[in-house]
């Protein structure tokens, strides 16, 4: 079984690439972030033509997540139970479902913007709610994983130059502590292998030739419980999909499971 996560940075803008990648990659379940569309605009028909059902939590031009599955889609939950609001809005940042033998979440963790910004405090509250919401599944016997854009680099080695990010979001002690707390709920970081260079970065800014210079970050993560991690046969960053005109600024992270 092949499971992947990909921040597509607009499913409308990336649809031809997404459909081609699904056909070539033989992916069974894809967790999508930043759909940047409403549910009414979501390309259900195009995905159905390739054999994929879709569970979508999306409301408009910002945020939005989805789960695409060709191995079943059951017990769908849209949103983060008990999650905080931001400016009185329940942002569409989580969707979960059972896909075959595995329970998966697709998450798009708040960016945080700046350390003193209200969005940063919201991000930390969101992490607390996520840990509470997944505790039972994390401790269970069924393979379970949270895949998505976490907007946090777990360690200094997960950014190309820690000095560049000093004092900025994505690398602060509080954000990394939130990741550690999530792991303490019974989850492990499934670290993918890179297809090139020595670090499995998943995101490269569009500016300043960040991708060809490999100035990246590892912020698209797979946090999984023990039954899931024991079944992992391989995990890698599909760096090739970051290349070319019209690419997302994120690359897919792919995990192969022996289940």
mmCIF file of C-alpha atoms in Angstrom:
data_model
loop_
_atom_site.group_PDB
_atom_site.id
_atom_site.type_symbol
_atom_site.label_atom_id
_atom_site.label_comp_id
_atom_site.label_asym_id
_atom_site.label_seq_id
_atom_site.Cartn_x
_atom_site.Cartn_y
_atom_site.Cartn_z
ATOM 1 C CA UNK A 1 0.000 0.000 0.000
ATOM 2 C CA UNK A 2 1.399 3.379 -0.992
ATOM 3 C CA UNK A 3 0.450 6.490 0.996
ATOM 4 C CA UNK A 4 1.678 9.997 0.232
ATOM 5 C CA UNK A 5 1.271 13.588 1.338
ATOM 6 C CA UNK A 6 1.579 16.661 -0.846
ATOM 7 C CA UNK A 7 0.963 20.348 -0.332
ATOM 8 C CA UNK A 8 -0.128 21.166 -3.872
ATOM 9 C CA UNK A 9 -0.425 24.936 -3.332
ATOM 10 C CA UNK A 10 -3.743 25.156 -5.224
ATOM 11 C CA UNK A 11 -5.339 22.004 -6.581
ATOM 12 C CA UNK A 12 -6.841 23.999 -9.466
ATOM 13 C CA UNK A 13 -3.496 25.356 -10.595
ATOM 14 C CA UNK A 14 -1.805 21.993 -10.120
ATOM 15 C CA UNK A 15 -4.539 19.670 -11.383
ATOM 16 C CA UNK A 16 -2.826 18.414 -14.591
ATOM 17 C CA UNK A 17 0.349 17.671 -12.634
ATOM 18 C CA UNK A 18 -1.610 16.037 -9.823
ATOM 19 C CA UNK A 19 -3.528 13.731 -12.163
ATOM 20 C CA UNK A 20 -0.372 12.772 -14.037
ATOM 21 C CA UNK A 21 1.466 12.099 -10.791
ATOM 22 C CA UNK A 22 -1.332 9.913 -9.425
ATOM 23 C CA UNK A 23 -1.264 7.824 -12.596
ATOM 24 C CA UNK A 24 2.521 7.437 -12.665
ATOM 25 C CA UNK A 25 3.182 7.012 -8.951
ATOM 26 C CA UNK A 26 0.699 4.200 -8.261
ATOM 27 C CA UNK A 27 -0.387 5.917 -5.044
ATOM 28 C CA UNK A 28 -3.287 4.376 -3.126
ATOM 29 C CA UNK A 29 -3.927 7.218 -0.668
ATOM 30 C CA UNK A 30 -2.882 10.844 -1.044
ATOM 31 C CA UNK A 31 -3.173 13.468 1.678
ATOM 32 C CA UNK A 32 -3.508 16.895 0.061
ATOM 33 C CA UNK A 33 -2.975 20.323 1.611
ATOM 34 C CA UNK A 34 -3.628 23.877 0.432
ATOM 35 C CA UNK A 35 -6.385 23.001 -1.990
ATOM 36 C CA UNK A 36 -7.232 26.737 -2.116
ATOM 37 C CA UNK A 37 -10.735 26.097 -3.381
ATOM 38 C CA UNK A 38 -14.228 25.529 -2.085
ATOM 39 C CA UNK A 39 -15.690 22.053 -1.890
ATOM 40 C CA UNK A 40 -17.934 22.956 -4.827
ATOM 41 C CA UNK A 41 -14.849 23.731 -6.917
ATOM 42 C CA UNK A 42 -13.030 20.536 -5.995
ATOM 43 C CA UNK A 43 -12.243 18.250 -8.982
ATOM 44 C CA UNK A 44 -14.203 15.200 -7.817
ATOM 45 C CA UNK A 45 -15.049 14.051 -11.345
ATOM 46 C CA UNK A 46 -11.477 14.120 -12.643
ATOM 47 C CA UNK A 47 -10.250 12.158 -9.628
ATOM 48 C CA UNK A 48 -13.119 9.680 -9.826
ATOM 49 C CA UNK A 49 -12.138 8.964 -13.410
ATOM 50 C CA UNK A 50 -8.799 7.706 -12.062
ATOM 51 C CA UNK A 51 -10.505 5.579 -9.408
ATOM 52 C CA UNK A 52 -10.144 7.913 -6.420
ATOM 53 C CA UNK A 53 -12.775 8.834 -3.870
ATOM 54 C CA UNK A 54 -12.225 12.135 -2.088
ATOM 55 C CA UNK A 55 -12.960 13.469 1.383
ATOM 56 C CA UNK A 56 -12.609 17.248 1.373
ATOM 57 C CA UNK A 57 -12.523 19.989 3.984
ATOM 58 C CA UNK A 58 -12.285 23.229 2.022
ATOM 59 C CA UNK A 59 -14.161 26.513 2.082
ATOM 60 C CA UNK A 60 -12.494 28.937 -0.314
ATOM 61 C CA UNK A 61 -9.301 30.464 -1.605
ATOM 62 C CA UNK A 62 -7.141 29.769 1.470
ATOM 63 C CA UNK A 63 -6.129 26.581 3.260
ATOM 64 C CA UNK A 64 -8.140 23.437 2.521
ATOM 65 C CA UNK A 65 -7.258 19.745 2.867
ATOM 66 C CA UNK A 66 -8.340 16.499 1.244
ATOM 67 C CA UNK A 67 -7.892 12.742 1.316
ATOM 68 C CA UNK A 68 -7.852 10.859 -1.998
ATOM 69 C CA UNK A 69 -8.214 7.081 -1.824
ATOM 70 C CA UNK A 70 -8.664 4.178 -4.204
ATOM 71 C CA UNK A 71 -8.748 1.615 -1.349
ATOM 72 C CA UNK A 72 -11.843 2.858 0.463
ATOM 73 C CA UNK A 73 -12.862 5.920 2.407
ATOM 74 C CA UNK A 74 -14.837 5.390 5.610
ATOM 75 C CA UNK A 75 -15.593 7.145 8.904
ATOM 76 C CA UNK A 76 -14.677 10.555 7.527
ATOM 77 C CA UNK A 77 -14.188 13.383 10.029
ATOM 78 C CA UNK A 78 -13.862 16.915 8.694
ATOM 79 C CA UNK A 79 -12.002 19.367 10.889
ATOM 80 C CA UNK A 80 -10.038 19.095 14.117
ATOM 81 C CA UNK A 81 -12.307 18.046 17.017
ATOM 82 C CA UNK A 82 -11.871 20.531 19.837
ATOM 83 C CA UNK A 83 -9.661 22.712 17.671
ATOM 84 C CA UNK A 84 -9.309 26.459 18.201
ATOM 85 C CA UNK A 85 -10.806 29.169 16.043
ATOM 86 C CA UNK A 86 -8.807 31.918 14.408
ATOM 87 C CA UNK A 87 -10.582 35.268 14.298
ATOM 88 C CA UNK A 88 -13.853 33.420 14.953
ATOM 89 C CA UNK A 89 -13.263 31.123 11.974
ATOM 90 C CA UNK A 90 -12.879 27.343 11.979
ATOM 91 C CA UNK A 91 -10.220 27.108 9.296
ATOM 92 C CA UNK A 92 -10.294 23.956 7.103
ATOM 93 C CA UNK A 93 -7.017 22.363 8.193
ATOM 94 C CA UNK A 94 -7.776 18.715 8.908
ATOM 95 C CA UNK A 95 -9.654 15.750 7.505
ATOM 96 C CA UNK A 96 -9.373 12.115 8.587
ATOM 97 C CA UNK A 97 -10.677 8.786 7.320
ATOM 98 C CA UNK A 98 -10.115 5.056 7.300
ATOM 99 C CA UNK A 99 -8.547 3.918 4.044
ATOM 100 C CA UNK A 100 -8.384 0.150 3.840
ATOM 101 C CA UNK A 101 -6.479 -1.102 6.914
ATOM 102 C CA UNK A 102 -5.101 2.324 7.851
ATOM 103 C CA UNK A 103 -6.505 5.369 9.630
ATOM 104 C CA UNK A 104 -5.001 8.595 8.254
ATOM 105 C CA UNK A 105 -5.224 12.326 8.808
ATOM 106 C CA UNK A 106 -4.363 15.016 6.282
ATOM 107 C CA UNK A 107 -3.344 18.184 8.123
ATOM 108 C CA UNK A 108 -2.261 21.678 7.203
ATOM 109 C CA UNK A 109 -0.899 23.147 10.420
ATOM 110 C CA UNK A 110 -1.176 26.942 10.764
ATOM 111 C CA UNK A 111 1.873 28.820 9.503
ATOM 112 C CA UNK A 112 2.292 31.053 12.533
ATOM 113 C CA UNK A 113 3.465 34.025 10.431
ATOM 114 C CA UNK A 114 5.613 35.780 13.060
ATOM 115 C CA UNK A 115 6.500 34.841 16.625
ATOM 116 C CA UNK A 116 4.613 37.823 18.095
ATOM 117 C CA UNK A 117 1.612 37.371 15.810
ATOM 118 C CA UNK A 118 -1.744 36.020 17.032
ATOM 119 C CA UNK A 119 -1.420 33.314 14.380
ATOM 120 C CA UNK A 120 1.625 31.915 16.170
ATOM 121 C CA UNK A 121 -0.312 31.472 19.421
ATOM 122 C CA UNK A 122 -3.131 29.934 17.398
ATOM 123 C CA UNK A 123 -0.628 27.498 15.867
ATOM 124 C CA UNK A 124 0.491 26.296 19.300
ATOM 125 C CA UNK A 125 -3.116 25.878 20.460
ATOM 126 C CA UNK A 126 -3.856 23.959 17.281
ATOM 127 C CA UNK A 127 -1.051 21.522 18.036
ATOM 128 C CA UNK A 128 -2.414 20.981 21.551
ATOM 129 C CA UNK A 129 -5.844 20.176 20.139
ATOM 130 C CA UNK A 130 -4.324 17.821 17.563
ATOM 131 C CA UNK A 131 -2.501 15.851 20.236
ATOM 132 C CA UNK A 132 -5.710 15.436 22.249
ATOM 133 C CA UNK A 133 -7.725 14.465 19.182
ATOM 134 C CA UNK A 134 -5.351 11.708 18.013
ATOM 135 C CA UNK A 135 -4.344 10.220 21.368
ATOM 136 C CA UNK A 136 -6.685 7.232 21.152
ATOM 137 C CA UNK A 137 -5.764 6.290 17.585
ATOM 138 C CA UNK A 138 -2.068 6.830 18.279
ATOM 139 C CA UNK A 139 -2.201 4.316 21.122
ATOM 140 C CA UNK A 140 -4.309 1.811 19.180
ATOM 141 C CA UNK A 141 -3.413 -1.388 17.361
ATOM 142 C CA UNK A 142 -4.548 -0.203 13.940
ATOM 143 C CA UNK A 143 -1.939 1.463 11.688
ATOM 144 C CA UNK A 144 -2.408 5.189 12.092
ATOM 145 C CA UNK A 145 -0.612 8.264 10.765
ATOM 146 C CA UNK A 146 -0.918 12.023 10.537
ATOM 147 C CA UNK A 147 0.482 13.240 7.226
ATOM 148 C CA UNK A 148 0.765 16.772 5.984
ATOM 149 C CA UNK A 149 2.378 20.166 6.041
ATOM 150 C CA UNK A 150 3.287 20.718 9.691
ATOM 151 C CA UNK A 151 4.970 24.081 9.077
ATOM 152 C CA UNK A 152 7.686 23.090 11.571
ATOM 153 C CA UNK A 153 11.175 21.765 10.889
ATOM 154 C CA UNK A 154 11.766 19.199 13.667
ATOM 155 C CA UNK A 155 15.500 19.920 14.082
ATOM 156 C CA UNK A 156 18.233 22.233 12.831
ATOM 157 C CA UNK A 157 19.335 19.585 10.334
ATOM 158 C CA UNK A 158 15.923 19.947 8.682
ATOM 159 C CA UNK A 159 16.714 23.422 7.337
ATOM 160 C CA UNK A 160 19.515 24.295 4.947
ATOM 161 C CA UNK A 161 21.029 26.942 7.264
ATOM 162 C CA UNK A 162 19.767 27.341 10.852
ATOM 163 C CA UNK A 163 21.295 30.828 11.078
ATOM 164 C CA UNK A 164 18.987 32.076 8.331
ATOM 165 C CA UNK A 165 15.909 31.073 10.352
ATOM 166 C CA UNK A 166 17.008 32.352 13.764
ATOM 167 C CA UNK A 167 14.127 34.135 15.469
ATOM 168 C CA UNK A 168 11.619 33.079 12.808
ATOM 169 C CA UNK A 169 8.687 30.708 12.934
ATOM 170 C CA UNK A 170 9.005 27.040 11.899
ATOM 171 C CA UNK A 171 12.117 26.504 14.049
ATOM 172 C CA UNK A 172 11.303 28.008 17.452
ATOM 173 C CA UNK A 173 11.647 25.963 20.662
ATOM 174 C CA UNK A 174 7.903 26.223 21.326
ATOM 175 C CA UNK A 175 6.975 24.812 17.919
ATOM 176 C CA UNK A 176 9.482 21.992 18.239
ATOM 177 C CA UNK A 177 8.199 21.289 21.741
ATOM 178 C CA UNK A 178 4.701 20.957 20.277
ATOM 179 C CA UNK A 179 6.043 18.342 17.845
ATOM 180 C CA UNK A 180 7.762 16.521 20.705
ATOM 181 C CA UNK A 181 4.506 16.483 22.659
ATOM 182 C CA UNK A 182 2.752 14.973 19.651
ATOM 183 C CA UNK A 183 5.366 12.228 19.469
ATOM 184 C CA UNK A 184 4.866 11.541 23.163
ATOM 185 C CA UNK A 185 1.261 10.622 22.361
ATOM 186 C CA UNK A 186 2.688 7.465 20.758
ATOM 187 C CA UNK A 187 3.877 8.643 17.356
ATOM 188 C CA UNK A 188 7.217 8.515 15.536
ATOM 189 C CA UNK A 189 8.641 10.645 12.747
ATOM 190 C CA UNK A 190 8.856 8.544 9.565
ATOM 191 C CA UNK A 191 11.861 10.256 7.978
ATOM 192 C CA UNK A 192 11.965 9.779 4.198
ATOM 193 C CA UNK A 193 15.123 9.314 2.171
ATOM 194 C CA UNK A 194 16.128 12.021 -0.293
ATOM 195 C CA UNK A 195 16.375 11.207 -3.988
ATOM 196 C CA UNK A 196 19.238 13.692 -4.279
ATOM 197 C CA UNK A 197 21.645 15.396 -1.873
ATOM 198 C CA UNK A 198 21.940 14.364 1.760
ATOM 199 C CA UNK A 199 18.820 15.813 3.402
ATOM 200 C CA UNK A 200 15.181 14.971 2.619
ATOM 201 C CA UNK A 201 13.880 18.524 2.271
ATOM 202 C CA UNK A 202 10.248 18.782 1.208
ATOM 203 C CA UNK A 203 9.823 22.523 0.630
ATOM 204 C CA UNK A 204 11.822 25.086 -1.339
ATOM 205 C CA UNK A 205 10.814 28.739 -1.664
ATOM 206 C CA UNK A 206 10.014 29.963 -5.169
ATOM 207 C CA UNK A 207 12.388 32.904 -4.680
ATOM 208 C CA UNK A 208 16.161 33.304 -5.038
ATOM 209 C CA UNK A 209 16.700 29.989 -6.862
ATOM 210 C CA UNK A 210 16.062 28.104 -3.631
ATOM 211 C CA UNK A 211 15.275 24.821 -5.363
ATOM 212 C CA UNK A 212 18.283 24.546 -7.712
ATOM 213 C CA UNK A 213 20.507 25.653 -4.813
ATOM 214 C CA UNK A 214 18.775 23.107 -2.525
ATOM 215 C CA UNK A 215 17.955 25.721 0.087
ATOM 216 C CA UNK A 216 15.094 23.753 1.528
ATOM 217 C CA UNK A 217 13.241 22.708 4.658
ATOM 218 C CA UNK A 218 11.707 19.455 5.849
ATOM 219 C CA UNK A 219 8.272 20.528 7.021
ATOM 220 C CA UNK A 220 6.005 17.950 5.323
ATOM 221 C CA UNK A 221 5.967 15.142 7.847
ATOM 222 C CA UNK A 222 4.558 11.694 8.527
ATOM 223 C CA UNK A 223 3.921 11.018 12.219
ATOM 224 C CA UNK A 224 2.781 7.446 12.784
ATOM 225 C CA UNK A 225 2.061 4.936 15.517
ATOM 226 C CA UNK A 226 4.004 1.707 16.025
ATOM 227 C CA UNK A 227 1.775 -0.580 13.911
ATOM 228 C CA UNK A 228 2.235 1.857 11.014
ATOM 229 C CA UNK A 229 5.982 2.353 11.395
ATOM 230 C CA UNK A 230 6.579 -1.397 11.670
ATOM 231 C CA UNK A 231 4.911 -1.824 8.277
ATOM 232 C CA UNK A 232 7.014 0.843 6.506
ATOM 233 C CA UNK A 233 9.022 -0.706 3.684
ATOM 234 C CA UNK A 234 10.295 2.544 2.188
ATOM 235 C CA UNK A 235 9.796 6.296 2.432
ATOM 236 C CA UNK A 236 11.148 8.983 0.139
ATOM 237 C CA UNK A 237 10.716 12.548 -1.075
ATOM 238 C CA UNK A 238 9.692 12.658 -4.730
ATOM 239 C CA UNK A 239 11.941 15.612 -5.494
ATOM 240 C CA UNK A 240 11.356 15.250 -9.234
ATOM 241 C CA UNK A 241 7.838 16.611 -8.821
ATOM 242 C CA UNK A 242 9.229 19.936 -7.566
ATOM 243 C CA UNK A 243 10.910 20.484 -10.939
ATOM 244 C CA UNK A 244 9.591 22.286 -13.980
ATOM 245 C CA UNK A 245 7.089 24.958 -14.832
ATOM 246 C CA UNK A 246 3.987 25.146 -12.677
ATOM 247 C CA UNK A 247 5.313 23.022 -9.811
ATOM 248 C CA UNK A 248 4.169 23.389 -6.231
ATOM 249 C CA UNK A 249 6.783 24.714 -3.818
ATOM 250 C CA UNK A 250 6.444 21.400 -1.940
ATOM 251 C CA UNK A 251 7.354 17.887 -3.095
ATOM 252 C CA UNK A 252 5.323 14.756 -2.302
ATOM 253 C CA UNK A 253 6.460 12.516 0.538
ATOM 254 C CA UNK A 254 5.752 8.864 -0.287
ATOM 255 C CA UNK A 255 5.519 5.938 2.146
ATOM 256 C CA UNK A 256 5.242 2.287 1.158
ATOM 257 C CA UNK A 257 3.570 -0.013 3.668
ATOM 258 C CA UNK A 258 3.623 -3.801 3.859
ATOM 259 C CA UNK A 259 -0.010 -4.185 4.914
#
